[in-house]
GROMACS .gro file of C-alpha atoms in nm:
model
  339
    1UNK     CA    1   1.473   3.110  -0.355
    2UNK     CA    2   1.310   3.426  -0.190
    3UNK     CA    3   0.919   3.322  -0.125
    4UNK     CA    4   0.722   3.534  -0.383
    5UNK     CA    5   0.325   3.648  -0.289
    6UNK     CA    6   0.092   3.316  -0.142
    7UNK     CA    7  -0.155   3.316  -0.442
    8UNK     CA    8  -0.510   3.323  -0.393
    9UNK     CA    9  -0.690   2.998  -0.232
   10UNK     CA   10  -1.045   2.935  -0.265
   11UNK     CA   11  -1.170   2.629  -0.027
   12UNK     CA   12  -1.464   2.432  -0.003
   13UNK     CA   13  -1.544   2.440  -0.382
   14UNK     CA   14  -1.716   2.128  -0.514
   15UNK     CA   15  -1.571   1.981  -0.897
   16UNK     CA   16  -1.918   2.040  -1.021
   17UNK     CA   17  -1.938   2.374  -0.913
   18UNK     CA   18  -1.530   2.508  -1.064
   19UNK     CA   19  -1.584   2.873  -1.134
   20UNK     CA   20  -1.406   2.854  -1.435
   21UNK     CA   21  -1.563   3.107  -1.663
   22UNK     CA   22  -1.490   3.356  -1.337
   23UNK     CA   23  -1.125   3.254  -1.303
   24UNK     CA   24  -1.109   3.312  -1.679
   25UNK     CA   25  -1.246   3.640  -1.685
   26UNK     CA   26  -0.988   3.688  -1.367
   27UNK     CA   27  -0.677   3.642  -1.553
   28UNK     CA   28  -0.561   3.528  -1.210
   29UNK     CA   29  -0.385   3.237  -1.100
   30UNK     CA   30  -0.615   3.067  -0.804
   31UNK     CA   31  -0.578   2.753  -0.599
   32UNK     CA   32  -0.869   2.558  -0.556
   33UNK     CA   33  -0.820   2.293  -0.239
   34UNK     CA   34  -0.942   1.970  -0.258
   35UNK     CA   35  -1.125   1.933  -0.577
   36UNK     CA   36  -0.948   1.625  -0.677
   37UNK     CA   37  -0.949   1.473  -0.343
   38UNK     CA   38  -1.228   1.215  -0.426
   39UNK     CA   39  -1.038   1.097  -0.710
   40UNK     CA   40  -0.896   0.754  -0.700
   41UNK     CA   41  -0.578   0.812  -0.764
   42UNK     CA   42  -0.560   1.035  -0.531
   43UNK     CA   43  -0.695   0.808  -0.277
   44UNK     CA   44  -0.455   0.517  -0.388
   45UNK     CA   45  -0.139   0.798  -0.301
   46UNK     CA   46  -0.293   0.870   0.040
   47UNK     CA   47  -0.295   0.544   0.107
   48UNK     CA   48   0.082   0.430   0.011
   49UNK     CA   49   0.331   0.546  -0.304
   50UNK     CA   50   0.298   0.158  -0.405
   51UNK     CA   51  -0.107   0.134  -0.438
   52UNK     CA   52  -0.095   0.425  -0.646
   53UNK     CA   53   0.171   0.307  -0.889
   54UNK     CA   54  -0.061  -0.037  -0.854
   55UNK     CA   55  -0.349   0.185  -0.963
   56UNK     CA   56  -0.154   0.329  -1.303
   57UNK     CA   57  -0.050  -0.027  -1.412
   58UNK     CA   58  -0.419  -0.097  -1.410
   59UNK     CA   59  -0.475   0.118  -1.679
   60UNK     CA   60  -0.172   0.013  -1.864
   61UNK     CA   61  -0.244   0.020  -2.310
   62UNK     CA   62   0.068  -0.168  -2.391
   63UNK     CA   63   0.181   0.065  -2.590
   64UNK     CA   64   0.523   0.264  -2.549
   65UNK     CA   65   0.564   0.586  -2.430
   66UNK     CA   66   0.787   0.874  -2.460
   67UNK     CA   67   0.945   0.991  -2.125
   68UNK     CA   68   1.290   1.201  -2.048
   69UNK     CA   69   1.560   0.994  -1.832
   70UNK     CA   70   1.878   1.180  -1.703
   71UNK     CA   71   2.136   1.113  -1.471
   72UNK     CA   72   2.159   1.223  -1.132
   73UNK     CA   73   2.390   1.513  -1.217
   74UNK     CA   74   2.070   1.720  -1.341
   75UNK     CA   75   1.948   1.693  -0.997
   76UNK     CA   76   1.580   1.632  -1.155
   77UNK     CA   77   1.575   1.952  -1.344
   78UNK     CA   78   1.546   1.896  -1.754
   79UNK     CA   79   1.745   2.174  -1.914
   80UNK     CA   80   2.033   2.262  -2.121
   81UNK     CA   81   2.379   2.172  -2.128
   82UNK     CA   82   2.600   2.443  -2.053
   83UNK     CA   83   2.639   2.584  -2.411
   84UNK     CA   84   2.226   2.582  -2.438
   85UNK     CA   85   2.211   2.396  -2.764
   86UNK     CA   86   2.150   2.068  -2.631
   87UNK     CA   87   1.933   1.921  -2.363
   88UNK     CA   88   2.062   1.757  -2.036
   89UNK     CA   89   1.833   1.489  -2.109
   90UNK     CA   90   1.729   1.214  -2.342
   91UNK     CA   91   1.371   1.115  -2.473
   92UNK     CA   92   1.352   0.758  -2.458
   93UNK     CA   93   1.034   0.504  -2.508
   94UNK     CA   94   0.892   0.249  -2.273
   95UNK     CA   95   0.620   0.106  -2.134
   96UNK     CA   96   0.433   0.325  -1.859
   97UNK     CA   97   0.486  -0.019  -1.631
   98UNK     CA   98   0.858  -0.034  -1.706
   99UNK     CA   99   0.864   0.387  -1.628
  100UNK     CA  100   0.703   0.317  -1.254
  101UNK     CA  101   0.912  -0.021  -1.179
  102UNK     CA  102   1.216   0.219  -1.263
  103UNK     CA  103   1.103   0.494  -1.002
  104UNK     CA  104   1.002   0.208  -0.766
  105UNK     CA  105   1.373   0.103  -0.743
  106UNK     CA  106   1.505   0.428  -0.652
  107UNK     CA  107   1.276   0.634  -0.388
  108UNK     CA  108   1.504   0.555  -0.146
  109UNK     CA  109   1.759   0.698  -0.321
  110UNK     CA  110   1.887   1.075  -0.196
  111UNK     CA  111   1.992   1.145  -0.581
  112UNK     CA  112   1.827   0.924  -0.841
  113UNK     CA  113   1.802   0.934  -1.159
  114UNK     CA  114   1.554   1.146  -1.373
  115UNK     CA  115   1.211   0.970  -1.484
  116UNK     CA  116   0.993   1.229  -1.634
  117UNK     CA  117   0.637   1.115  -1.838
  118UNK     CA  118   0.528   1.443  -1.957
  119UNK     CA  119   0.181   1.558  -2.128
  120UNK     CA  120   0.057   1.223  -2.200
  121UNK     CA  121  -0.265   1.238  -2.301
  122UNK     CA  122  -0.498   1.031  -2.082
  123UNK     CA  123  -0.732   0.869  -2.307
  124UNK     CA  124  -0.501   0.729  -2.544
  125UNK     CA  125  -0.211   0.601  -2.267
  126UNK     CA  126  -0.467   0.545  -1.950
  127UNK     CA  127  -0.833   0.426  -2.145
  128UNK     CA  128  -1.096   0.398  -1.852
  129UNK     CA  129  -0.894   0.603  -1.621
  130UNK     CA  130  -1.030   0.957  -1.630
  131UNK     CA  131  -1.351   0.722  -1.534
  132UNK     CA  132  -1.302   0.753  -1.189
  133UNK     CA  133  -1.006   1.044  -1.212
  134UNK     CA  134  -1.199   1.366  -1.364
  135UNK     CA  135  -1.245   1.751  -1.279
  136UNK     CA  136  -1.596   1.721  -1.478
  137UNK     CA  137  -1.471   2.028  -1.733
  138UNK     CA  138  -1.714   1.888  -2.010
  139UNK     CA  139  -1.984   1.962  -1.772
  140UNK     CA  140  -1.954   2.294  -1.801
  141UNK     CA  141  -1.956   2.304  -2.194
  142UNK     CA  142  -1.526   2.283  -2.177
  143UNK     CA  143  -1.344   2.049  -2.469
  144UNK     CA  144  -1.024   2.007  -2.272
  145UNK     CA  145  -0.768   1.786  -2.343
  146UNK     CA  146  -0.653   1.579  -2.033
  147UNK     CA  147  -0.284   1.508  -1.962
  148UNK     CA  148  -0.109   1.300  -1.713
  149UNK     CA  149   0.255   1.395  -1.548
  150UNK     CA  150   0.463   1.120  -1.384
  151UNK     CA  151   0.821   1.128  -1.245
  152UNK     CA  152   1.022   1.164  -0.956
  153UNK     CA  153   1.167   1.484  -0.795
  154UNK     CA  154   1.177   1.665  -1.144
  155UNK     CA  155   1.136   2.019  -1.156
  156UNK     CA  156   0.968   2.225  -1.491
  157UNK     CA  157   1.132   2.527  -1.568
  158UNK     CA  158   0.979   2.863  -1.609
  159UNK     CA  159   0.746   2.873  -1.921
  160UNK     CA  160   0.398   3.012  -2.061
  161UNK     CA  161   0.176   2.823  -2.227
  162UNK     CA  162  -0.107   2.992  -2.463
  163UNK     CA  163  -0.416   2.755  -2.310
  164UNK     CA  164  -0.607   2.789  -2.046
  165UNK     CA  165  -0.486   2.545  -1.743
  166UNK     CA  166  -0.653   2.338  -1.490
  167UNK     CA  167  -0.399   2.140  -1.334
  168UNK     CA  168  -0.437   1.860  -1.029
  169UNK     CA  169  -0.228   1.730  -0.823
  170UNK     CA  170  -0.322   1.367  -0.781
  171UNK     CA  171   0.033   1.233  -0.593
  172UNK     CA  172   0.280   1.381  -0.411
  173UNK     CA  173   0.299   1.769  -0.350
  174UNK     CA  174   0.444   2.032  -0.582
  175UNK     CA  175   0.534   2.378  -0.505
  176UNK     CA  176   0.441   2.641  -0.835
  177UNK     CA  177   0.564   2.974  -0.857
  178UNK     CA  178   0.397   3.217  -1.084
  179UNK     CA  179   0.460   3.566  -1.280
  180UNK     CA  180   0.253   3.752  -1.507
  181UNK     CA  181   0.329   3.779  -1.901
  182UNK     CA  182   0.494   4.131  -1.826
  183UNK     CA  183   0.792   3.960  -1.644
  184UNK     CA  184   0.896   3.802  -1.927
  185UNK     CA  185   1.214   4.043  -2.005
  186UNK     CA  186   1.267   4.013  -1.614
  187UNK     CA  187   1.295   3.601  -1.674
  188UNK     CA  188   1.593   3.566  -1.970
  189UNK     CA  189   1.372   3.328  -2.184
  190UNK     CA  190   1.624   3.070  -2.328
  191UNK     CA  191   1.642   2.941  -2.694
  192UNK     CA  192   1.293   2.883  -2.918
  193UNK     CA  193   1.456   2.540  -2.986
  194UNK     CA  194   1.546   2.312  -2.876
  195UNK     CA  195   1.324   2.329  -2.575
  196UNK     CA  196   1.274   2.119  -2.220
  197UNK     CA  197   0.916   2.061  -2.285
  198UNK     CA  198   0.820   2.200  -2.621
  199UNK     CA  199   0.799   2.575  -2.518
  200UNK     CA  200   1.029   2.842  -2.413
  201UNK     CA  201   1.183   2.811  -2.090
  202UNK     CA  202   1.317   3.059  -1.859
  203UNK     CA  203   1.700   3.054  -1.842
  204UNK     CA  204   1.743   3.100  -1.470
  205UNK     CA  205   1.743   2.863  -1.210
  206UNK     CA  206   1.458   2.965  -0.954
  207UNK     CA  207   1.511   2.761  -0.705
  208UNK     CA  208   1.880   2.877  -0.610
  209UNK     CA  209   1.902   3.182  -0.877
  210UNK     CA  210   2.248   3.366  -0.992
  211UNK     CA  211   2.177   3.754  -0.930
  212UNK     CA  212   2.472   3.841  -1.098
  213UNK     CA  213   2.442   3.695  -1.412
  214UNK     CA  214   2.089   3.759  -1.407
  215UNK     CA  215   2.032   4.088  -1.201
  216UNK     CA  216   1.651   4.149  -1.389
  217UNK     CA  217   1.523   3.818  -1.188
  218UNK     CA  218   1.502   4.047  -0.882
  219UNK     CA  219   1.220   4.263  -1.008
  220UNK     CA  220   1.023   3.941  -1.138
  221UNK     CA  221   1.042   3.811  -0.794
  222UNK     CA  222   0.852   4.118  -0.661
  223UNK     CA  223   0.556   3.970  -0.875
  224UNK     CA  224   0.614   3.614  -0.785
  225UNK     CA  225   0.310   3.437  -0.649
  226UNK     CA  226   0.372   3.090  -0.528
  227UNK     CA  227   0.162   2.773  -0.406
  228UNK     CA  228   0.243   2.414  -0.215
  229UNK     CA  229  -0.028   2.159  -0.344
  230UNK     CA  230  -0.120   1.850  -0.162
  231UNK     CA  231  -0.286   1.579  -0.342
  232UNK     CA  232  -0.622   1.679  -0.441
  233UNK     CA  233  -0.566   2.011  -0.469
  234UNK     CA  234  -0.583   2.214  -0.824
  235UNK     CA  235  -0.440   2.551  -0.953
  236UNK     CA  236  -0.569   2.762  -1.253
  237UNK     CA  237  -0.275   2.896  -1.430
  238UNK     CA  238  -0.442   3.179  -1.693
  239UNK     CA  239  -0.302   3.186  -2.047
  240UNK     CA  240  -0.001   3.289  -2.096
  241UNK     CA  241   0.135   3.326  -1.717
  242UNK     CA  242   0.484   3.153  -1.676
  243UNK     CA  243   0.498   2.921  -1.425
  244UNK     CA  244   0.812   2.675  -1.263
  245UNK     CA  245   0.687   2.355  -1.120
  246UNK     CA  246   0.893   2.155  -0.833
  247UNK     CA  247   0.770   1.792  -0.763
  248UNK     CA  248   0.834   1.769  -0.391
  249UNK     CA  249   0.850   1.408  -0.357
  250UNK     CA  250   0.961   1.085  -0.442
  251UNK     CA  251   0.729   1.003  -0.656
  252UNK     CA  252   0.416   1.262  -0.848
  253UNK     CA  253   0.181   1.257  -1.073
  254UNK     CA  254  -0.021   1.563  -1.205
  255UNK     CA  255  -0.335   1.565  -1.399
  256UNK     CA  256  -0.391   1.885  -1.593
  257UNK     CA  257  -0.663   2.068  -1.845
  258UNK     CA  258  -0.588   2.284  -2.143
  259UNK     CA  259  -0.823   2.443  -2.316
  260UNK     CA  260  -0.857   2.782  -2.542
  261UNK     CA  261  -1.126   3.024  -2.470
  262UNK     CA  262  -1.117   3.152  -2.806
  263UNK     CA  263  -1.290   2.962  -3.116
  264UNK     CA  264  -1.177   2.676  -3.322
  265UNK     CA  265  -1.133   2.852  -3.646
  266UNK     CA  266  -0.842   3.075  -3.507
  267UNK     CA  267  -0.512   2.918  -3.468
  268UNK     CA  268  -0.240   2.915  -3.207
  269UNK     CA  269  -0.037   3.252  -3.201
  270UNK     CA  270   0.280   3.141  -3.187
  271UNK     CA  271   0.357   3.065  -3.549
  272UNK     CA  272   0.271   3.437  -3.614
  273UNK     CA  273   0.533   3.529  -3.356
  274UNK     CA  274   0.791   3.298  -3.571
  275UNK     CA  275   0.659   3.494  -3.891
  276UNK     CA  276   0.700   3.803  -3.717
  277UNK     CA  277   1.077   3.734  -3.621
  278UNK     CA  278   1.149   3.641  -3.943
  279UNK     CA  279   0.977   3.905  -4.157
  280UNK     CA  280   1.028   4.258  -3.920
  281UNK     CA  281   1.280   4.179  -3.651
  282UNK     CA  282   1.608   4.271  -3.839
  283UNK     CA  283   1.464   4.622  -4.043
  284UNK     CA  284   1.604   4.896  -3.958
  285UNK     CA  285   1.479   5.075  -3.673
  286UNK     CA  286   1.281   5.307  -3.837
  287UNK     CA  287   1.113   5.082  -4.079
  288UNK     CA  288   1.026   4.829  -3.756
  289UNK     CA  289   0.887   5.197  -3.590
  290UNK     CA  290   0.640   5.206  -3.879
  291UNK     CA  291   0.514   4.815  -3.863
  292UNK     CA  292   0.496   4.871  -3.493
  293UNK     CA  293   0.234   5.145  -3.564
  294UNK     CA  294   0.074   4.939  -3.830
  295UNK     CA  295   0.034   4.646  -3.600
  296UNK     CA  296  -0.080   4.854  -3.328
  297UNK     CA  297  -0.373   4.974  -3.594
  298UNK     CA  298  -0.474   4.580  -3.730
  299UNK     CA  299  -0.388   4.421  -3.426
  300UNK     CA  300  -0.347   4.501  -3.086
  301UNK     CA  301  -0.550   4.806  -3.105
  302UNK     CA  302  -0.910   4.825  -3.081
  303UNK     CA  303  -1.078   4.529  -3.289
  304UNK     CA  304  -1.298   4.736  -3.452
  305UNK     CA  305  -1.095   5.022  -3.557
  306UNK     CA  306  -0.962   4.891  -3.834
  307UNK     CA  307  -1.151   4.941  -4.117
  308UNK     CA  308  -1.501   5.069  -3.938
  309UNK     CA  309  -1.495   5.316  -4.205
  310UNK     CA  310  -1.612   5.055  -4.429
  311UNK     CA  311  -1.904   4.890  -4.570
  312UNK     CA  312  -1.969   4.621  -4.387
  313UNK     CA  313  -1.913   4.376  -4.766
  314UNK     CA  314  -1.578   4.549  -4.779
  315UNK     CA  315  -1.384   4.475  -4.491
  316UNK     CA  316  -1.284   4.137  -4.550
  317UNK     CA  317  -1.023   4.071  -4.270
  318UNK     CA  318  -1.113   4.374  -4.107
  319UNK     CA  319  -1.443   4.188  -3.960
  320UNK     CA  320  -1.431   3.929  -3.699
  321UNK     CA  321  -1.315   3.638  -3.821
  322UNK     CA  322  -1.590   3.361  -3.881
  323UNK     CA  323  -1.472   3.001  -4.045
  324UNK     CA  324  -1.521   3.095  -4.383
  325UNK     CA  325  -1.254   3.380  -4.365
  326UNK     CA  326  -1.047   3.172  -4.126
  327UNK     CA  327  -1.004   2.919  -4.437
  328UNK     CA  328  -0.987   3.210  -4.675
  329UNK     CA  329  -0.675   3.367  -4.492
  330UNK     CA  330  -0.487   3.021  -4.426
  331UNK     CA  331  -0.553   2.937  -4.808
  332UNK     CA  332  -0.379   3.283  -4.879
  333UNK     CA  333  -0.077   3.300  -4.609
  334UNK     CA  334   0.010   2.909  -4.752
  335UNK     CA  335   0.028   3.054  -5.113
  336UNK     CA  336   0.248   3.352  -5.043
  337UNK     CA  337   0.487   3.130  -4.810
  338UNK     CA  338   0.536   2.878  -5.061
  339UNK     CA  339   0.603   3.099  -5.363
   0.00000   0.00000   0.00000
């Protein structure tokens, strides 16, 4: 793959001191060096790729988990078959000790097979562990929910996710390649479902991609910024920026942070996109020409254009939502899709 732009690096910035509401207000992706370095875990890796799988068993709940085996034909990359309406890979359910012992018998091997724990949330798989393993967001007034990533040499396709993202690497490296929401035609996003990882993916295959079957990927690469993390490093991916993750070695484990920036009482976006498909995508053009307009004057326009002609007891949803209208509107969009 062509090298895109080296991202941004800020060094020398302690955990208790993350510039988050700055990197927010960025929109930016950033790599923060050494953040994580007095975790742990991260400690345990630097020492050997055994004491740090001995460190995860110590936390182990006894309780299965869901994690994504393939064979070695997938070459560690969860995706599609070749028709795109099944996944190369199977969700299966383990123990997290059984997971590691599994990865443990085949580092030396050139092409193993795929072990991939994804987004499991820390305090329910691995109690006591963010303990001593923590980037200290609730310190600065942050609910974020904590995940832990575990596999071999897997590589995460291209996709966006709507949070806010603090992510760590605790063992191993992995290299991340970026591009802004804009790039999105540039990137052939694959099917809605099923999906690698729960969201979209992007269809092409960075690391060695096909240029003539998907000429766009060219001008997304122009935009590309990329990043190598070693362990205890961190990157802030901003909302909605696509990124492709490549665990570089045998074994990794990542420890990221989502959280929204926006309040509680407003929900995720993406059902309205689903709505949206449904309801406008297939007028006619003219008729979508109008909604576009409409949604341009409710929506993405100005938030307080939109009925600022008003009394301020008459606008309803035209004001900023508060919790009371956020349960109004819910109560109101359930009635009219189940008539």
């Amino acid at each position: 793959m062509l090298d895109g732009i080296a991202m941004r690096t800020l060094d020398g910035v302690e955990p208790t001191a993350l510039p988050l509401e700055a990197l927010v207000a960025a929109g930016e992706p950033v790599v923060l060096r050494g953040i994580a370095r007095d975790w742990a875990l991260v400690q345990a890796g630097l020492r050997s790729t055994h004491a740090a799988m001995a460190y995860l068993r110590g936390f182990e709940a006894g309780v299965p988990v869901p994690y994504s085996f393939g064979g070695p034909e997938i070459d560690g990359r969860p995706f599609y078959t070749e028709d795109f309406t099944q996944l190369n890979v199977e969700v299966r359910r383990g123990l997290l000790t059984q997971v590691l012992d599994a990865i443990a018998d085949t580092l030396e091997d050139p092409r193993p097979p795929t072990y991939y724990v994804a987004s499991l949330l820390i305090d329910q798989a691995l109690p006591g562990f963010a303990q001593a393993n923590d980037a200290g967001l609730a310190g600065q007034g942050i609910e974020a929910s904590a995940s832990i990533w575990i596999g071999n040499r897997v590589t995460a396709s291209c996709h966006f996710d709507t949070p806010q993202n603090l992510a760590c690497c605790a063992v191993g490296r992995r290299r991340f390649t970026l591009f802004p929401p804009e790039q999105i035609d540039n990137l052939y996003p694959g099917p809605l479902e099923p999906t690698p990882g729960g969201q979209v993916v992007s269809v092409v295959d960075i690391d060695h991609p096909d240029v003539a079957r998907h000429p766009r990927f060219a001008d997304a690469l122009a935009s590309a910024q990329t990043a190598v993390l070693e362990p205890g490093d961190a990157i802030f991916i901003p909302s909605m920026w696509w990124h492709h993750v490549r665990s570089l070695e045998p074994f990794n484990v990542l420890v990221n942070y989502w959280w929204r920036t926006s309040p509680r009482f407003l929900p995720s976006p993406l059902p309205a996109l689903q709505h949206a498909m449904w309801a406008l995508r297939d007028l006619p053009a003219r008729e979508k020409q109008a909604w576009a307009e409409i949604f341009t004057y409710y929506v993405f326009g100005p938030g307080d254009r939109a009925g600022q002609h008003l009394p301020d007891a008459a606008r309803g949803e035209l004001a900023p939502f508060d919790e009371t209208q956020a349960r109004r509107t819910r109560a109101q969009l359930l009635a009219r899709l189940n008539r």
